[in-house]
mmCIF file of C-alpha atoms in Angstrom:
data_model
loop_
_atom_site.group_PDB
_atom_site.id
_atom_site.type_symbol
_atom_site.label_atom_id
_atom_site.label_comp_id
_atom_site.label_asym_id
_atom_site.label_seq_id
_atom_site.Cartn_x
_atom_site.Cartn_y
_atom_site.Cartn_z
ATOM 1 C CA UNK A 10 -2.444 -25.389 -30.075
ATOM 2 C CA UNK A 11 -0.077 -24.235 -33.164
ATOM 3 C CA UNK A 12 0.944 -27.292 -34.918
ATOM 4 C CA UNK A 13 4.812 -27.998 -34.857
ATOM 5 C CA UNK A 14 4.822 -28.166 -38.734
ATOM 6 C CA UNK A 15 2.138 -26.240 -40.091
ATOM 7 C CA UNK A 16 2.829 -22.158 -41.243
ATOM 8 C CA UNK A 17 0.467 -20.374 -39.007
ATOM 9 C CA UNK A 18 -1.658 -18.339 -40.911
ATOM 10 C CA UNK A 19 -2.682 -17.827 -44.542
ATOM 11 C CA UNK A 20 -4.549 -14.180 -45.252
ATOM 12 C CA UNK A 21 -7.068 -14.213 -47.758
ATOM 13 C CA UNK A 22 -7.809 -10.095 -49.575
ATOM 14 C CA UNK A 23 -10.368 -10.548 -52.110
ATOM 15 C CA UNK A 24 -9.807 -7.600 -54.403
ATOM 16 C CA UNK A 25 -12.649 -5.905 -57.476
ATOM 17 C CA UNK A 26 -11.555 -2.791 -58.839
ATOM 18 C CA UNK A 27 -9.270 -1.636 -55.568
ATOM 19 C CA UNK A 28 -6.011 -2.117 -56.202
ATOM 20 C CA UNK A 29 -4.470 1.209 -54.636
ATOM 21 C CA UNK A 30 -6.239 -0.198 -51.610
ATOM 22 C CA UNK A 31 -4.982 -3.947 -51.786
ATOM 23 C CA UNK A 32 -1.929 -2.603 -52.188
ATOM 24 C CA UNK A 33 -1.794 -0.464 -48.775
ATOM 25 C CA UNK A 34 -3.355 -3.452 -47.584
ATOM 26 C CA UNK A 35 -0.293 -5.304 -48.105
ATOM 27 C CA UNK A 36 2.045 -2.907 -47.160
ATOM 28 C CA UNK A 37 -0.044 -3.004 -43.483
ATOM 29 C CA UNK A 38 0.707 -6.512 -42.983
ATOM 30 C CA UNK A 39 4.515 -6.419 -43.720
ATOM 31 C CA UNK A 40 5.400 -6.386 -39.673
ATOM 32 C CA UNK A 41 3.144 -9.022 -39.427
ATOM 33 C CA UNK A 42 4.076 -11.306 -41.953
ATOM 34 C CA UNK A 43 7.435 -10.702 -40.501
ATOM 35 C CA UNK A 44 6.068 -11.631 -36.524
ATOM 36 C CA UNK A 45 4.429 -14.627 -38.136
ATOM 37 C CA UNK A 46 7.249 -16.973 -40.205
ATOM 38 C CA UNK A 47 5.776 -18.393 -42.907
ATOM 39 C CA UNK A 48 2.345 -16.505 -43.192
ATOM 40 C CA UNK A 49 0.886 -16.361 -46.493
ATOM 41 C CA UNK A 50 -0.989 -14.164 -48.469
ATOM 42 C CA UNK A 51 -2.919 -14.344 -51.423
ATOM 43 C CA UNK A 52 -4.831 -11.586 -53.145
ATOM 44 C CA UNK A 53 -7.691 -13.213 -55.201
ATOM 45 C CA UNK A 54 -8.853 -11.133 -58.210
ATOM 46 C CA UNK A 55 -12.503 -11.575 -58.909
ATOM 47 C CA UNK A 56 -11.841 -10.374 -62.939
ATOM 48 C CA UNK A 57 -11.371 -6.923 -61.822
ATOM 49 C CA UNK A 58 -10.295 -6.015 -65.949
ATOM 50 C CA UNK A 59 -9.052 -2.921 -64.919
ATOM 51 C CA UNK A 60 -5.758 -4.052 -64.781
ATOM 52 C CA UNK A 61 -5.343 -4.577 -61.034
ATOM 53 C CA UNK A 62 -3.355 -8.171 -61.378
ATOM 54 C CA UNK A 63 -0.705 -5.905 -63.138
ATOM 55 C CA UNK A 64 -0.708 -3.149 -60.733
ATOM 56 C CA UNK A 65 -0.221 -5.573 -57.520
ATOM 57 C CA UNK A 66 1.776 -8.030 -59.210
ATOM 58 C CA UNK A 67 4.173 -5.179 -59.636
ATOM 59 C CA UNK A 68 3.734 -3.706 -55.884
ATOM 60 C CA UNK A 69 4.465 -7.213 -54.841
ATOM 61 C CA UNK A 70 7.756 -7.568 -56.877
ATOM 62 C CA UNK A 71 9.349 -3.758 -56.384
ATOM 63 C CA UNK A 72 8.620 -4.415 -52.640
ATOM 64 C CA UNK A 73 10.224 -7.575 -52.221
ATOM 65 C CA UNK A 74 7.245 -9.311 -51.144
ATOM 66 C CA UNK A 75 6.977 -11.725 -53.577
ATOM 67 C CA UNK A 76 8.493 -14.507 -50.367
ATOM 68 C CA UNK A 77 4.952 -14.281 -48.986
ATOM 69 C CA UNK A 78 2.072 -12.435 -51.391
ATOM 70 C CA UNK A 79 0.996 -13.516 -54.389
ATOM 71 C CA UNK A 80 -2.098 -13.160 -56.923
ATOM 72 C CA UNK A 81 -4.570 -14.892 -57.707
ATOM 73 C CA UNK A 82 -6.523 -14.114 -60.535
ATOM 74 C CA UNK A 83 -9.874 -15.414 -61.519
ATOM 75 C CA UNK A 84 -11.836 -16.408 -64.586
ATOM 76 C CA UNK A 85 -14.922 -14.672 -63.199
ATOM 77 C CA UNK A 86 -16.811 -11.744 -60.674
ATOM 78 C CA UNK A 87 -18.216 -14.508 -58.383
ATOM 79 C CA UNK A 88 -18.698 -13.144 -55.533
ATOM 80 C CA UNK A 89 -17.169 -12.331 -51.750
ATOM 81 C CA UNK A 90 -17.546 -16.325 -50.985
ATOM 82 C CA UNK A 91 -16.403 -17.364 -54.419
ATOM 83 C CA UNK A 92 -13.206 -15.425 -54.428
ATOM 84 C CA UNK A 93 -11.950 -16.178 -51.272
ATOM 85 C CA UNK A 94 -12.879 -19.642 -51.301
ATOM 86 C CA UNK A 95 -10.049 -19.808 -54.042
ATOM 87 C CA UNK A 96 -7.890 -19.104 -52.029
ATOM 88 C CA UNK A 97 -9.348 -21.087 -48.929
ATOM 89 C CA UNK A 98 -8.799 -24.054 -51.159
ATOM 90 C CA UNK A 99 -5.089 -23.170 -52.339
ATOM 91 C CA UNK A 100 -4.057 -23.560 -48.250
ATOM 92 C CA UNK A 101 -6.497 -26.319 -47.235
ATOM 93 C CA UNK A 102 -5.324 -28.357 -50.637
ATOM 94 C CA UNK A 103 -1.417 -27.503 -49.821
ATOM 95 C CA UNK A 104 1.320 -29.711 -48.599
ATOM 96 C CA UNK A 105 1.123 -27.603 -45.356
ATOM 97 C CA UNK A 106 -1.960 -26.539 -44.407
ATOM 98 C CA UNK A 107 -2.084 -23.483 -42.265
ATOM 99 C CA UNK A 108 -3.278 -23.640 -38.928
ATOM 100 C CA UNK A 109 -5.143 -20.507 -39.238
ATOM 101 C CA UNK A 110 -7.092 -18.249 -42.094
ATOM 102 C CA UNK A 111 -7.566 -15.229 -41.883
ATOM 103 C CA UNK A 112 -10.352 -13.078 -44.522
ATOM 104 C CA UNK A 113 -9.014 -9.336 -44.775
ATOM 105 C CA UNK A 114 -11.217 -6.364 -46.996
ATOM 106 C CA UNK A 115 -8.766 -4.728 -49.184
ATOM 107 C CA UNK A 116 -10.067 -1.485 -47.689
ATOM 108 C CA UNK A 117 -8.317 -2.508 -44.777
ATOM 109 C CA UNK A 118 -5.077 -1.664 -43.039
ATOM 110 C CA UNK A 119 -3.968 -4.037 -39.907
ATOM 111 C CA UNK A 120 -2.397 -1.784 -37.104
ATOM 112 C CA UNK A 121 0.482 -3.654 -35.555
ATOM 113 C CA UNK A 122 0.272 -6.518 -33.453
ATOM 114 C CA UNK A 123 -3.543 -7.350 -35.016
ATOM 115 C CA UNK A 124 -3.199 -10.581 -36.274
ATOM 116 C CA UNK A 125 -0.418 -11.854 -33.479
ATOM 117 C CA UNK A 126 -3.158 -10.982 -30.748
ATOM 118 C CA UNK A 127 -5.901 -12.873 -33.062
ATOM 119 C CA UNK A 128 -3.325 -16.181 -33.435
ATOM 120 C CA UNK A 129 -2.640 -15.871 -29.413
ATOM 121 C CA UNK A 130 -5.995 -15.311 -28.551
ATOM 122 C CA UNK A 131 -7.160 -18.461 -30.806
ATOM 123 C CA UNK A 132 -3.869 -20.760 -29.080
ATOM 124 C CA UNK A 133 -5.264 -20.214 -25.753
ATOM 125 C CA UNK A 134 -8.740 -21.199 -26.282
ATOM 126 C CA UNK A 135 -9.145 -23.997 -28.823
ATOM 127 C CA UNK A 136 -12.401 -24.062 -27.984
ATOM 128 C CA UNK A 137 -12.808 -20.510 -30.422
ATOM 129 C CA UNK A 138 -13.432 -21.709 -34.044
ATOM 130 C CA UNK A 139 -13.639 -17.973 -35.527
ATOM 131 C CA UNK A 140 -12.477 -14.721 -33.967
ATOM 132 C CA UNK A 141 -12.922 -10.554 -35.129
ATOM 133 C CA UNK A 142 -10.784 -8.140 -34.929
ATOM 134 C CA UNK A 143 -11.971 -4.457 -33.652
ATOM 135 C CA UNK A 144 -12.934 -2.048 -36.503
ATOM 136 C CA UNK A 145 -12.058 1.469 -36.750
ATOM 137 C CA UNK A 146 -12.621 4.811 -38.971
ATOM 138 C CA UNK A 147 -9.536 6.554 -40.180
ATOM 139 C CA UNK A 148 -10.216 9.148 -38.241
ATOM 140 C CA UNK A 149 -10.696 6.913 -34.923
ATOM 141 C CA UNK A 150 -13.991 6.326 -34.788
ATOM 142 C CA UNK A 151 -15.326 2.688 -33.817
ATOM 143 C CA UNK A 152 -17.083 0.638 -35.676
ATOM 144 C CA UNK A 153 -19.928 -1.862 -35.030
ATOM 145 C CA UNK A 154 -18.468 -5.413 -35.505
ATOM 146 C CA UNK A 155 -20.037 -8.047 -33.277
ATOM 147 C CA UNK A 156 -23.183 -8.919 -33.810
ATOM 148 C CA UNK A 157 -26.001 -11.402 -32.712
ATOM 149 C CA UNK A 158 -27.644 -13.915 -35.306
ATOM 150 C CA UNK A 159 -31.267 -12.480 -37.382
ATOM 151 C CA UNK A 160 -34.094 -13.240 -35.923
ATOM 152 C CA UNK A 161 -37.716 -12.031 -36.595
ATOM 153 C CA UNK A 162 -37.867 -9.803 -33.480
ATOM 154 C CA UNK A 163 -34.326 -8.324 -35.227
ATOM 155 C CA UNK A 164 -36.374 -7.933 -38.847
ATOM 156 C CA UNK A 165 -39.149 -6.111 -36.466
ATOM 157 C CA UNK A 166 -36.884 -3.706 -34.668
ATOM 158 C CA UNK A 167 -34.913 -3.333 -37.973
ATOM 159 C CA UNK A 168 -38.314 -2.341 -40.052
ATOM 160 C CA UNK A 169 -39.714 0.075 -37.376
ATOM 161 C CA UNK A 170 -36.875 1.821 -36.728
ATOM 162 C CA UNK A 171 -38.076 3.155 -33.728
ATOM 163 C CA UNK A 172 -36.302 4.221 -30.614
ATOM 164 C CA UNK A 173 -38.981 3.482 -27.982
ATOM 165 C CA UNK A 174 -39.386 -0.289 -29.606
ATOM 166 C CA UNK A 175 -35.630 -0.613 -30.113
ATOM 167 C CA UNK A 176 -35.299 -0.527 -25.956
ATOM 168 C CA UNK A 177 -38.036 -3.120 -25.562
ATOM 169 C CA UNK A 178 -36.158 -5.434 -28.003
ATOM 170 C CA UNK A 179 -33.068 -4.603 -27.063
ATOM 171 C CA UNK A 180 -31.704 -8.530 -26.841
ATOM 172 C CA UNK A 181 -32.398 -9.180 -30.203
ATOM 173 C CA UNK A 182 -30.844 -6.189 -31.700
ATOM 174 C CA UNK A 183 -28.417 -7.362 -34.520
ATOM 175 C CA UNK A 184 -25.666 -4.574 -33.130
ATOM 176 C CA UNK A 185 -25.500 -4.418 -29.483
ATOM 177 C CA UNK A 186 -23.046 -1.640 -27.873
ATOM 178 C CA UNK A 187 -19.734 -2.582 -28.387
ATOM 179 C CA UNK A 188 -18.180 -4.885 -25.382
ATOM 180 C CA UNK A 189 -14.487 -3.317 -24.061
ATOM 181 C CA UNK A 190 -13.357 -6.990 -23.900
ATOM 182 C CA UNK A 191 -12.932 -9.917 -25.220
ATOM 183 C CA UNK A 192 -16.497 -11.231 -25.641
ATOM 184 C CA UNK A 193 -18.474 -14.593 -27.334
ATOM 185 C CA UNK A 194 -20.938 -12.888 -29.711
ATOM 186 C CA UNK A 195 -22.632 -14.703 -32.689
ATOM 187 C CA UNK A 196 -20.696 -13.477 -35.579
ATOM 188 C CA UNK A 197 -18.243 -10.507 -36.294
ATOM 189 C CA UNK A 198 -17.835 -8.258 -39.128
ATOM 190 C CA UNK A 199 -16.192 -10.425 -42.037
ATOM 191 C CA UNK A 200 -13.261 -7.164 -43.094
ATOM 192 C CA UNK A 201 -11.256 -9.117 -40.313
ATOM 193 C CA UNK A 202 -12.429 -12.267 -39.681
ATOM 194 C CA UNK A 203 -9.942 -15.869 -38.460
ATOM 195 C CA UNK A 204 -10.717 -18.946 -39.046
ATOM 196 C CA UNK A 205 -9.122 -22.230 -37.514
ATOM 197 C CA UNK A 206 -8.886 -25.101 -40.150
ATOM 198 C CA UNK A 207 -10.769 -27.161 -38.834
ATOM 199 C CA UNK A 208 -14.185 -25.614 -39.159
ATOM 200 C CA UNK A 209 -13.482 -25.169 -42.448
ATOM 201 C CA UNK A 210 -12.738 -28.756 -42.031
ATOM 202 C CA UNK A 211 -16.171 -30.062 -40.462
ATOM 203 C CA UNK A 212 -18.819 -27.370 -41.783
ATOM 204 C CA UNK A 213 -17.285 -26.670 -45.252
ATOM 205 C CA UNK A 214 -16.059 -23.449 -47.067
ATOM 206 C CA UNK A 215 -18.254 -19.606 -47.359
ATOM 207 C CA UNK A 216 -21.830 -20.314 -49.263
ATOM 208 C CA UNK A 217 -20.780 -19.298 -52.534
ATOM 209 C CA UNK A 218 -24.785 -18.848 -53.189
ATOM 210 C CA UNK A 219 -23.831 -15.555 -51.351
ATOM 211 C CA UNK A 220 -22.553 -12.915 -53.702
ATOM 212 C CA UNK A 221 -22.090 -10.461 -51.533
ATOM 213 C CA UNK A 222 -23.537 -9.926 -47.265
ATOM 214 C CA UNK A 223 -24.368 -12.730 -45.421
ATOM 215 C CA UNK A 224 -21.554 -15.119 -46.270
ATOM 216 C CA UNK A 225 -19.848 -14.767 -42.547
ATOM 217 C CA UNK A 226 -23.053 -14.795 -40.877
ATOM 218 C CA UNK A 227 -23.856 -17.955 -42.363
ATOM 219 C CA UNK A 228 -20.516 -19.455 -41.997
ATOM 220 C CA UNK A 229 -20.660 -18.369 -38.114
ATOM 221 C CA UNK A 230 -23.961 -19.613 -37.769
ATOM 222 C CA UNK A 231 -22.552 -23.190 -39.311
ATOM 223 C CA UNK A 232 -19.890 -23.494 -36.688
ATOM 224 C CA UNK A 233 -22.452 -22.664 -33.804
ATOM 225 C CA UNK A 234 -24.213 -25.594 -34.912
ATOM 226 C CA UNK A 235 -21.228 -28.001 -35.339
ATOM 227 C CA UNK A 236 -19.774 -26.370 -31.494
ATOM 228 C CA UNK A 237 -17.281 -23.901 -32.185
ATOM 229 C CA UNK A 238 -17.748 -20.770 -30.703
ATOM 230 C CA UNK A 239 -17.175 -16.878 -32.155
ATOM 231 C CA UNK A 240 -15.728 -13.935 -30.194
ATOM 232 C CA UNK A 241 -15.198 -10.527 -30.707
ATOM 233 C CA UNK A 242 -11.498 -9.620 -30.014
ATOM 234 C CA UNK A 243 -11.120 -5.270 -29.757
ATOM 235 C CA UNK A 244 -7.308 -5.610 -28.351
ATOM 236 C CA UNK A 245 -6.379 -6.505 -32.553
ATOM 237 C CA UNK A 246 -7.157 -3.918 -34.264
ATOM 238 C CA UNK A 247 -7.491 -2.478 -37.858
ATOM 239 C CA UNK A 248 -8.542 0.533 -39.508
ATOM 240 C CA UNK A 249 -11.591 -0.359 -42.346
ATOM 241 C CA UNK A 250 -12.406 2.525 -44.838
ATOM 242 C CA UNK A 251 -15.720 1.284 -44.957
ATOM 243 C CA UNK A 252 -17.777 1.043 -47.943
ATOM 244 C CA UNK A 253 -14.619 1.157 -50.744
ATOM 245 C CA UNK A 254 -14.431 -2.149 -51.505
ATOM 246 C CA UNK A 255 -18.405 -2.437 -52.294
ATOM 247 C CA UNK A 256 -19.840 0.939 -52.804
ATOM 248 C CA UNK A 257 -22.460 0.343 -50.464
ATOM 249 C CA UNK A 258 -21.804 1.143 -46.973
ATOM 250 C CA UNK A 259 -20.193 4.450 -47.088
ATOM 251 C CA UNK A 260 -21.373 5.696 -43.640
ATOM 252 C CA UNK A 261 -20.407 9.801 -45.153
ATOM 253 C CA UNK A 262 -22.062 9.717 -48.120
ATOM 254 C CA UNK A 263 -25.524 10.403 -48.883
ATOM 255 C CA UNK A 264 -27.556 6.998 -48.449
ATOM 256 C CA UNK A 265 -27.436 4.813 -51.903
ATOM 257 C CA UNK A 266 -30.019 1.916 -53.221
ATOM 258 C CA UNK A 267 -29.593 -0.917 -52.040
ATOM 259 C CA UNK A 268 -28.339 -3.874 -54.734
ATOM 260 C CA UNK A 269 -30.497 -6.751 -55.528
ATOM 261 C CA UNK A 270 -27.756 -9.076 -54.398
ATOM 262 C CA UNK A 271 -28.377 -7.553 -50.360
ATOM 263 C CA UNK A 272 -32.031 -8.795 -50.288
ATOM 264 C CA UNK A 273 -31.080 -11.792 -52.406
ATOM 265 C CA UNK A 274 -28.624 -13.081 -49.954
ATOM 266 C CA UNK A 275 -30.700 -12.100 -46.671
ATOM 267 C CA UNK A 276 -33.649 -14.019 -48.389
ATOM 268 C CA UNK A 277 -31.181 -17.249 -48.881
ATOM 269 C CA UNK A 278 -30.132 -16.802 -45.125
ATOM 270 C CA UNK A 279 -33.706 -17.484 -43.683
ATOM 271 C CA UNK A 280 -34.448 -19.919 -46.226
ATOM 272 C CA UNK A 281 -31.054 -22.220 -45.756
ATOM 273 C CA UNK A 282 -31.190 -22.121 -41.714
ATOM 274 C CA UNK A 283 -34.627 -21.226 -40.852
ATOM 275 C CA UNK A 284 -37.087 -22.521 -43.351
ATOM 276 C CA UNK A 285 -39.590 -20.770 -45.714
ATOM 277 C CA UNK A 286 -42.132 -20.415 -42.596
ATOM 278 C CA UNK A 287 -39.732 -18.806 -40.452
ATOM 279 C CA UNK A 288 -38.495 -16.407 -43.562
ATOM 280 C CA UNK A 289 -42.285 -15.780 -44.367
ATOM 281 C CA UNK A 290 -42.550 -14.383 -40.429
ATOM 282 C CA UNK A 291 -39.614 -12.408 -41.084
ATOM 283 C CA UNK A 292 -40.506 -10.648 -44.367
ATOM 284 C CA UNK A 293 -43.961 -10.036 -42.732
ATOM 285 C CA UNK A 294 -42.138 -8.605 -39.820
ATOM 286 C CA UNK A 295 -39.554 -6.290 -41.385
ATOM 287 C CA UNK A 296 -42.712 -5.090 -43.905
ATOM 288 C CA UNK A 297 -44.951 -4.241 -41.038
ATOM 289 C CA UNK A 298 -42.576 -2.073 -39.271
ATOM 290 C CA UNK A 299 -40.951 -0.598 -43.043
ATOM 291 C CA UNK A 300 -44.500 0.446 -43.567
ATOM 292 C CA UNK A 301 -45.339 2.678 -40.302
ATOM 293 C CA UNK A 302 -41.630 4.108 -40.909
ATOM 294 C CA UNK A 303 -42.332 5.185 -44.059
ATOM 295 C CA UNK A 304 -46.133 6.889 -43.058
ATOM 296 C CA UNK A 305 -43.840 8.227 -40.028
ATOM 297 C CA UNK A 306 -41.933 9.922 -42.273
ATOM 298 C CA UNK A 307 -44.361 11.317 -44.431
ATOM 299 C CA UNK A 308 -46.327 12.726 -41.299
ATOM 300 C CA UNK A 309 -43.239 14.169 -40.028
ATOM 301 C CA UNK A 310 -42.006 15.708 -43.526
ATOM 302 C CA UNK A 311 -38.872 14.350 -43.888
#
């Protein structure tokens, strides 16, 4: 249940480089903030230097938001877990500790009613330590957002790449078909992602040995352990412009290299919950299949 004298949420936008976006961000979450008395926002700036603390700062103030949003900048580029932690510990640390977090891409925009469905959703089952919101294109489109945990037979199907094997591993698939309903999965996609307190609490803040990918998995994966459970919620809803806030996963553009930091952080993932065995297994499966793929390909001329 809410507590009688805690605010109820406190919204976390980690912004680098985006500040057009941070700022639509905000202007999203106005109904909310005003459906939610005394919700919070904080928009950590991971030493952006492009003058984004300027350019928000001064959203914030000509928009009269200034009762709820503020900035946070930071002395350094440390990462997804590292900025939002910040402000994790700016609520946690307070007075009045919210009852709820809540960690929001700035490439985001919450369609009305969102985060109220998330906070009812998490009242009526205290059992739910984390919850997701549904993802969406601009345009309409869904996006995948609830996932199941890595495993080796996940690296296999993910290194093969290949329909026929895909079916015959089709329970260990890291993104399932999206359920219609409310639904326990293992972790959801971390551009919407609530937290209650207190697994923050008992397991401890995001891995800031993540930079970037990973972070939420890990953090989901930490609260499995310690009994909370994860769902997927699709009746909240927001719209992610996916990729703009990393450069990575635009889904229209033409594919890009991955960064170092992706296979750094999957690599610290096995290691931290599964052991170097277990990660060795995994490599070796994700390699085998990579390698067929790519003589597929070849054979095939693409």
């Amino acid at each position: 249940m809410l507590s009688d004298n805690s605010p109820p949420l406190l919204i976390s936008i980690l912004n680098y480089r985006t500040p057009k976006l941070a700022i639509d961000c905000l202007e999203s979450l106005v109904s909310e903030v005003q459906a939610l008395p005394g919700t919070r926002v904080i928009v950590g700036d991971n030493d952006s230097g492009d003058g984004s603390v300027e350019l928000i700062n001064a959203a914030i103030e000509t928009n009269g938001w200034g009762d709820w949003a503020s900035v946070l900048p930071l002395d350094h580029n440390g990462g997804c877990a590292f900025g939002n932690n910040a402000a994790i510990r700016q609520g946690l640390e307070s007075d009045n500790p919210p009852d709820y977090f809540l960690l929001l891409n700035p490439d985001t925009l919450v369609k009305p009613g969102a985060l109220q469905i998330l906070i009812k959703f998490m009242n009526e089952h205290p059992q739910v330590g984390l919850a997701g919101s549904g993802q969406e294109l601009p345009d309409g489109t869904p996006l995948l957002c609830a996932f199941r945990f890595h495993t080796i037979l996940s690296e296999l199907d993910r290194g093969w790449r290949l329909g026929i094997l895909s079916k015959v591993l089709h329970k260990w698939i890291v993104a399932p078909p999206l359920p219609e309903t409310a639904t326990q999965t293992d972790w959801v996609g971390g551009a919407s992602i609530m937290i209650r307190r207190e697994v923050f609490e008992q397991v401890g803040l995001l891995d800031e040995g993540y930079f970037l990918y990973y972070e939420e998995v890990d953090l989901c994966l930490r609260a499995r352990r310690a009994g909370w459970t994860c769902w997927y919620v699709p009746e909240s809803v927001i719209i992610h412009i996916v990729g703009q806030s990393t450069g990575v996963t635009t889904p229209t553009d033409t594919p890009k290299r991955l960064p170092q930091y992706m296979f750094d952080s999957r690599r610290r993932y096995f290691l931290k919950n599964h052991g170097w065995l277990y990660t060795a297994l995994a490599d070796m499966a994700w390699l085998s299949g990579y390698a067929v793929w790519r003589v597929r390909r070849v054979l095939q001329g693409k």
